[in-house]
mmCIF file of C-alpha atoms in Angstrom:
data_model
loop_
_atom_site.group_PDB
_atom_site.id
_atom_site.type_symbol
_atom_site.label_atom_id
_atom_site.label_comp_id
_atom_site.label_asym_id
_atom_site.label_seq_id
_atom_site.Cartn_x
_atom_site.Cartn_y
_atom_site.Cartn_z
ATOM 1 C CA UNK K 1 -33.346 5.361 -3.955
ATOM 2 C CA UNK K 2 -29.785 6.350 -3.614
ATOM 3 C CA UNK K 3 -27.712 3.664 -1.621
ATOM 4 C CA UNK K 4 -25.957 5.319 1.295
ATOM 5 C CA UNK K 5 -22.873 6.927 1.651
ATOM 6 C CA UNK K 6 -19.852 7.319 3.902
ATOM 7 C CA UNK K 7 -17.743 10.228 4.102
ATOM 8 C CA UNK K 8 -13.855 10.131 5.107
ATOM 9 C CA UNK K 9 -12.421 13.394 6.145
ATOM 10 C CA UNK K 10 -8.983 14.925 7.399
ATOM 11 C CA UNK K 11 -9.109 18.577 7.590
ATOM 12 C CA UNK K 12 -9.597 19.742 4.618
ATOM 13 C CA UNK K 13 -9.379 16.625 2.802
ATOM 14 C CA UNK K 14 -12.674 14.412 2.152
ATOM 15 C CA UNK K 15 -13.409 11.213 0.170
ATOM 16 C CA UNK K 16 -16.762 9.660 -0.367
ATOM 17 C CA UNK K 17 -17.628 5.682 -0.832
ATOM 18 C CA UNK K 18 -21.061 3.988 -0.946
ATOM 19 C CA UNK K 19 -21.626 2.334 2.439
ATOM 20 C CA UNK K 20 -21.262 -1.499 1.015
ATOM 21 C CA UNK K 21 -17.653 -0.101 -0.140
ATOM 22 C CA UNK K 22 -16.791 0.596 3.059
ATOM 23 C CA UNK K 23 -18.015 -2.602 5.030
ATOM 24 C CA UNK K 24 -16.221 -4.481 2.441
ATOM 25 C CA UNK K 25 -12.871 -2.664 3.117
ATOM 26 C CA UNK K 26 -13.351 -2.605 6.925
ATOM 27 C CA UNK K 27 -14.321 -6.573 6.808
ATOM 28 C CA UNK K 28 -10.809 -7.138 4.338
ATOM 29 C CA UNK K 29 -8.824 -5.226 6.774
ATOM 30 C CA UNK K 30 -9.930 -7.171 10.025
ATOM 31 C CA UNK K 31 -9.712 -10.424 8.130
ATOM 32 C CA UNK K 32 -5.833 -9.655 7.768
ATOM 33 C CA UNK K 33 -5.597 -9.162 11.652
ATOM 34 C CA UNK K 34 -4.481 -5.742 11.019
ATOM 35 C CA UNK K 35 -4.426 -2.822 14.292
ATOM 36 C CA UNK K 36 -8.278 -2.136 14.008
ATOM 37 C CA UNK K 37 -7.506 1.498 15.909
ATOM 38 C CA UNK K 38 -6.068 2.740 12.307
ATOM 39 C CA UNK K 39 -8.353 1.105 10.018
ATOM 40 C CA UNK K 40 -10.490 4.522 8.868
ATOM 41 C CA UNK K 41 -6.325 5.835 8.359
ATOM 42 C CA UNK K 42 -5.545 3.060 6.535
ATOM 43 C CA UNK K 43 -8.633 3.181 4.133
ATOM 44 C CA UNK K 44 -8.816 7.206 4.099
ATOM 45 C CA UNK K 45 -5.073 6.729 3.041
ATOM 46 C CA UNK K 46 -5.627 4.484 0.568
ATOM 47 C CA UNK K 47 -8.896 6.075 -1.238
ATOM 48 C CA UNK K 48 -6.618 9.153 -1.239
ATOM 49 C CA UNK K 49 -4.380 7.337 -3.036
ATOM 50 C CA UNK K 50 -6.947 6.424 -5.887
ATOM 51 C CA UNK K 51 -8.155 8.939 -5.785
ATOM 52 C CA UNK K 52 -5.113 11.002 -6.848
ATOM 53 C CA UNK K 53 -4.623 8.837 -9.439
ATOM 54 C CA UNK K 54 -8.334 9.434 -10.896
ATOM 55 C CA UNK K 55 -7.152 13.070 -11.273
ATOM 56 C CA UNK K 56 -4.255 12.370 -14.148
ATOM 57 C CA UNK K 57 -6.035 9.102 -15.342
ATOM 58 C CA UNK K 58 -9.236 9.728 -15.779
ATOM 59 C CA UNK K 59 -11.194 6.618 -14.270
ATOM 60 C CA UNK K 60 -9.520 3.598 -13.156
ATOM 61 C CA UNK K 61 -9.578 0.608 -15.186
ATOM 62 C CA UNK K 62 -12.491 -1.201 -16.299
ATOM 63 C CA UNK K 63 -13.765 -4.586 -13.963
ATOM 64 C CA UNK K 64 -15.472 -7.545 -15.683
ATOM 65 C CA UNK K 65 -18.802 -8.120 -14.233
ATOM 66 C CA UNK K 66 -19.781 -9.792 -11.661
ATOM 67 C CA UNK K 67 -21.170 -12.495 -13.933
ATOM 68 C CA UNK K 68 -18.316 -13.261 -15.772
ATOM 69 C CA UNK K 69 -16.137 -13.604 -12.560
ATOM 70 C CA UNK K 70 -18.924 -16.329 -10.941
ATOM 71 C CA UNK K 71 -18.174 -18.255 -14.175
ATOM 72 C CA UNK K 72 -14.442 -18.546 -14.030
ATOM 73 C CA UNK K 73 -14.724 -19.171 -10.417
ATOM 74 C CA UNK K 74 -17.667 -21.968 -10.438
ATOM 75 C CA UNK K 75 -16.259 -23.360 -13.780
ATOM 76 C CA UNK K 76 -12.535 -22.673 -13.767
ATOM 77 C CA UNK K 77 -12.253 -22.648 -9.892
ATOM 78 C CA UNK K 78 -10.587 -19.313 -10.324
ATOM 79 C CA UNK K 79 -10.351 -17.059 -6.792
ATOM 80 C CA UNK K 80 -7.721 -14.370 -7.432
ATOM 81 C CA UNK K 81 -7.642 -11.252 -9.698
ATOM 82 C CA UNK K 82 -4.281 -10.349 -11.082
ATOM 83 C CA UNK K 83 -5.154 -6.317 -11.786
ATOM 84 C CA UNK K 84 -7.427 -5.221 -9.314
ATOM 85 C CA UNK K 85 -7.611 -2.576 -6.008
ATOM 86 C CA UNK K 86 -9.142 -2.840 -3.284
ATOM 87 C CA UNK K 87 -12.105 -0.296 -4.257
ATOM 88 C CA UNK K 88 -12.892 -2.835 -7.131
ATOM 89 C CA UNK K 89 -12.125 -6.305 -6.145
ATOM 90 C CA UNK K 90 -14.406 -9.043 -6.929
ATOM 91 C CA UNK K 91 -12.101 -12.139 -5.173
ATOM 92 C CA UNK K 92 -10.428 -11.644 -1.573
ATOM 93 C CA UNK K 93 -6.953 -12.092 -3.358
ATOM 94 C CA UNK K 94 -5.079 -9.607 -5.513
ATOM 95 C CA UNK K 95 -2.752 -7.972 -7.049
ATOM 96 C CA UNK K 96 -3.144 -3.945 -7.266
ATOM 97 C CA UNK K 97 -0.997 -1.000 -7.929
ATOM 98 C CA UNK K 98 -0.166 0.145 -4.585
ATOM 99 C CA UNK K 99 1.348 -2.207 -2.356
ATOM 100 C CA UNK K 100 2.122 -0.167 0.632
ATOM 101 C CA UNK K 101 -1.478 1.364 0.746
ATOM 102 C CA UNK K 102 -3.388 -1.754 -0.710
ATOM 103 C CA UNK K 103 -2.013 -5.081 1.519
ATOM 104 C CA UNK K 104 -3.611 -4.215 4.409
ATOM 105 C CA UNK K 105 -7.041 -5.311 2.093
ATOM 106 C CA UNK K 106 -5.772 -8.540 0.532
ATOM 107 C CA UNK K 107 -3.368 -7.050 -1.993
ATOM 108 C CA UNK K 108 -0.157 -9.065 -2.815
ATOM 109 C CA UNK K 109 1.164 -5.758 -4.751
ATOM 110 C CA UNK K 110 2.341 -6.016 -7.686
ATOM 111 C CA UNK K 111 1.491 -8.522 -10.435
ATOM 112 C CA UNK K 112 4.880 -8.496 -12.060
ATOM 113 C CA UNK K 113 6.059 -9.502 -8.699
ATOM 114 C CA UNK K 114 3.734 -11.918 -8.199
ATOM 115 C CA UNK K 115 4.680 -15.446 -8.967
ATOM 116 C CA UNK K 116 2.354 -18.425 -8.402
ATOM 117 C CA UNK K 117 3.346 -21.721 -9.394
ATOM 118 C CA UNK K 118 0.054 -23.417 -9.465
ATOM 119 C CA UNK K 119 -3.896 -22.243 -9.239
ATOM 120 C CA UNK K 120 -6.249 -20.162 -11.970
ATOM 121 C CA UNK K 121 -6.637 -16.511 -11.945
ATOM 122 C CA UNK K 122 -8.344 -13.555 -13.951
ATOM 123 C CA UNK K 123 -6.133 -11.081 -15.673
ATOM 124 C CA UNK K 124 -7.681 -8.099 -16.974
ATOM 125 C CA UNK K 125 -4.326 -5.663 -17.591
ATOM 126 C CA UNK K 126 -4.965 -1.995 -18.245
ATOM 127 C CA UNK K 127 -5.142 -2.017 -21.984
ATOM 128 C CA UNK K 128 -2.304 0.387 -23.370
ATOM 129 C CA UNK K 129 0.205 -1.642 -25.110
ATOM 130 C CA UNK K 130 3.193 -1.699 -23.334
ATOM 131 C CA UNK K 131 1.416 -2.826 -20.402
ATOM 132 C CA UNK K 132 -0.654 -6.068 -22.358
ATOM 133 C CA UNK K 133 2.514 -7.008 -23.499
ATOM 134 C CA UNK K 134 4.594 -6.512 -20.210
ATOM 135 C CA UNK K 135 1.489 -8.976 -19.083
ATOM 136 C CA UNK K 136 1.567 -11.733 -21.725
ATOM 137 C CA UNK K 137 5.572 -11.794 -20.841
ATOM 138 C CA UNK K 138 5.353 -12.331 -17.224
ATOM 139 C CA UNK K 139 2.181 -15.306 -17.982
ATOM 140 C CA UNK K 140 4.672 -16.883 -20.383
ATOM 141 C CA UNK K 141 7.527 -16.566 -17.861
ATOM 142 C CA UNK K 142 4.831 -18.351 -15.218
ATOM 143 C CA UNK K 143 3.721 -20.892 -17.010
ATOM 144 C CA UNK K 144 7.424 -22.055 -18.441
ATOM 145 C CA UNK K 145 8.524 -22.506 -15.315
ATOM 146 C CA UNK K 146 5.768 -24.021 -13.553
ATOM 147 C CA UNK K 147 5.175 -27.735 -13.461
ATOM 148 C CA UNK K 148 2.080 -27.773 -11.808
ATOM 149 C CA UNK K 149 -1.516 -27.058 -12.786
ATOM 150 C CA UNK K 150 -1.721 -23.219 -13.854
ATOM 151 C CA UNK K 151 -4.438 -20.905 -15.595
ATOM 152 C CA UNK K 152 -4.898 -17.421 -16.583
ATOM 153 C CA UNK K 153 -7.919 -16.010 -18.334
ATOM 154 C CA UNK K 154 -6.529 -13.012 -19.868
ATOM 155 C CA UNK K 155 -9.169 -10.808 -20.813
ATOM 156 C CA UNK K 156 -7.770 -7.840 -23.800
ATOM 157 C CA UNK K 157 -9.132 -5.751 -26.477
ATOM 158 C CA UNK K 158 -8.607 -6.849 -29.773
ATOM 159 C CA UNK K 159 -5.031 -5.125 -30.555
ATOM 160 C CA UNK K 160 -3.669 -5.034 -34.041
ATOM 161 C CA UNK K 161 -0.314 -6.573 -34.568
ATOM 162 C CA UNK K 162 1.248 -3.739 -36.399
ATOM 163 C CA UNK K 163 5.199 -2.538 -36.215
ATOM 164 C CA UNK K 164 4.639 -0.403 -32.786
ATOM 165 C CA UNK K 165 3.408 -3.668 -30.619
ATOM 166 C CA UNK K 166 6.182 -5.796 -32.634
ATOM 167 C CA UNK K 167 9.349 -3.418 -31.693
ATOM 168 C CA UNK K 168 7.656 -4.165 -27.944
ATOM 169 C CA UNK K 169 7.776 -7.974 -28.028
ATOM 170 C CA UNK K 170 10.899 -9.955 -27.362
ATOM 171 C CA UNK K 171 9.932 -13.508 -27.512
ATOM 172 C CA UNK K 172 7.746 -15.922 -29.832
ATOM 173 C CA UNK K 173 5.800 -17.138 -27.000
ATOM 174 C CA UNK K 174 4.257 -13.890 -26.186
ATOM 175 C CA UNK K 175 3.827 -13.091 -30.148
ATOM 176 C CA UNK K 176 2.362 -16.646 -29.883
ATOM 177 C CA UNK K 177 -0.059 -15.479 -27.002
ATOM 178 C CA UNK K 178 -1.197 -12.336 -28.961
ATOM 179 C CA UNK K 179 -1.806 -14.011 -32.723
ATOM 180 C CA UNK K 180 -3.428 -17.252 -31.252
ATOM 181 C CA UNK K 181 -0.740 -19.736 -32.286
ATOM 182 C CA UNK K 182 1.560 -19.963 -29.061
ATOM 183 C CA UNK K 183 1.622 -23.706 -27.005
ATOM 184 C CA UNK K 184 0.544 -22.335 -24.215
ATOM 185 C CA UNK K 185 -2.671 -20.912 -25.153
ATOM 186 C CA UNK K 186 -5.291 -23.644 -24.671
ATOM 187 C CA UNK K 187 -8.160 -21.603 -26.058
ATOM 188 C CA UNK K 188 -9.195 -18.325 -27.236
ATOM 189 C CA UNK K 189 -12.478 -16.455 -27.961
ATOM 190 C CA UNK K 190 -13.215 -12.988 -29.701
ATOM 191 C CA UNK K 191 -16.551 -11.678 -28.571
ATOM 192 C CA UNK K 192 -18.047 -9.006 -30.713
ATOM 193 C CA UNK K 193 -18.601 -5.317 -30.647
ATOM 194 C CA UNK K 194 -21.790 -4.779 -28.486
ATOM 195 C CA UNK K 195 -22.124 -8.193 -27.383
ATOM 196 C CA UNK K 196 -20.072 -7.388 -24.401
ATOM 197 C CA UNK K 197 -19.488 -4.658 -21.110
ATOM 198 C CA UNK K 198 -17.462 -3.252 -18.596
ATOM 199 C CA UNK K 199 -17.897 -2.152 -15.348
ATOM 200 C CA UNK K 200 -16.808 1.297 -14.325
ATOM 201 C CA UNK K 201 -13.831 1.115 -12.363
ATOM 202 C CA UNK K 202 -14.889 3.884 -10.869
ATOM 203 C CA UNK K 203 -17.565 1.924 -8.526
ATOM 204 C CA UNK K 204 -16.707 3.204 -4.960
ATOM 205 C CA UNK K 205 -18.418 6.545 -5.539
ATOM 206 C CA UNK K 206 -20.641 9.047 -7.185
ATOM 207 C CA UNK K 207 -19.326 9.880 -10.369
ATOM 208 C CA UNK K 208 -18.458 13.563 -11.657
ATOM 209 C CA UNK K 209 -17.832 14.831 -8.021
#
C-alpha cells in the first residue's frame, strides 16, 4: 500500500510530499519557534525551491542510508550532516544549499560558511570535482585551526588523481586527504563496487511526476 500523500498548492502551482515528509518539516519548523501562521508558505516555498532545482539537475544528491548514519552517530557520536536539505535530512542539524528557504528547518546554510571548532559530522559533498575538492579544502582549513576534538566522515567516490583534479588543488594537505597520505586523515576505507548503496535524494515524493 502506497503511504499517503500531501499536496501543496498556490494557484497554479502544486508540489507533492509523502505525509511523514511533511510532519517532519512541520515538527523542524515549530522546534525553531518560527510564526506557525506561515509554516505551509514557508515549506511550499521551500519544496518549490527544490524542486526547481530537480528540473536542471536531474535528482538531488544521493543520502547515505539510514544505517550507515545510526553507526556514525552511536559509534562516532556524530549528529550533524554537512550536505543535506531539509527534504532529506537524517540529523536535526545541517548544512543545505539554500539558506534563506532552508533555516527555518534546522539549516545553518552553507557548509563553506560553516565553521565548527569542535564535534563529528557526516560529509557527503555532491560528487563533481570541483566541489569534493572545494570540500576537502574547507575540512583541512577546520581542522588546522581547531584545537579541540573534531571529526568528519567524508564519504566520496573513488576519483582518479589525474591532471584535471591536480590543476584544482592548491595545497598538500588536501592532495594528502585525496591520496591517503595527509596527517590529518586518521583512517580510510574503499568499499567495493556492489557492496554498497545510495539513497535517492529524491525521497520526498513520487518519482517521474
Amino acid at each position: 500500500v502506497e503511504p499517503p500523500l500531501v499536496l501543496l498548492q498556490w494557484q497554479d502551482m502544486r508540489v507533492s510530499l509523502w505525509e511523514s515528509h511533511y510532519k517532519r518539516l512541520v515538527a523542524a519548523y515549530e522546534r525553531g519557534g518560527h510564526p506557525r501562521g506561515l509554516t505551509m508558505a514557508r515549506i511550499f516555498s521551500m519544496v518549490v525551491r527544490y524542486e526547481t532545482l530537480t528540473e536542471v539537475k536531474s535528482a538531488y544528491q544521493a543520502a547515505l542510508p539510514a544505517s550507515v548514519m545510526e553507526v556514525l552517530a552511536e559509534d562516532f557520536g556524530c549528529d550533524f550532516e554537512c550536505f543535506a536539505s531539509p527534504l532529506n535530512c537524517y540529523f536535526e542539524q545541517y548544512c543545505s544549499l539554500f539558506h534563506d528557504t532552508d533555516h527555518y528547518f534546522g539549516s545553518e546554510g552553507s557548509f563553506f560558511r560553516f565553521r565548527p571548532v569542535t564535534g563529528s559530522f557526516e560529509c557527503n559533498p555532491p560528487f563533481d570535482q570541483q566541489s569534493i575538492v572545494a570540500t576537502y579544502k574547507h575540512i583541512c582549513e577546520l581542522l588546522l585551526a581547531s584545537e579541540l576534538p573534531l571529526s568528519f566522515f567524508v564519504c566520496i567516490p573513488k576519483v582518479d588523481i589525474g591532471h584535471n583534479l591536480k590543476a584544482l588543488i592548491d595545497t598538500e594537505e588536501v592532495l594528502g586527504m585525496l591520496t591517503g597520505t595527509s596527517r590529518l586523515l586518521r583512517h580510510r576505507v574503499v568499499i567495493p563496487r556492489h557492496h554498497h548503496a545510495y539513497l535517492m535524494g529524491l525521497q520526498h515524493r513520487k518519482t517521474g511526476e
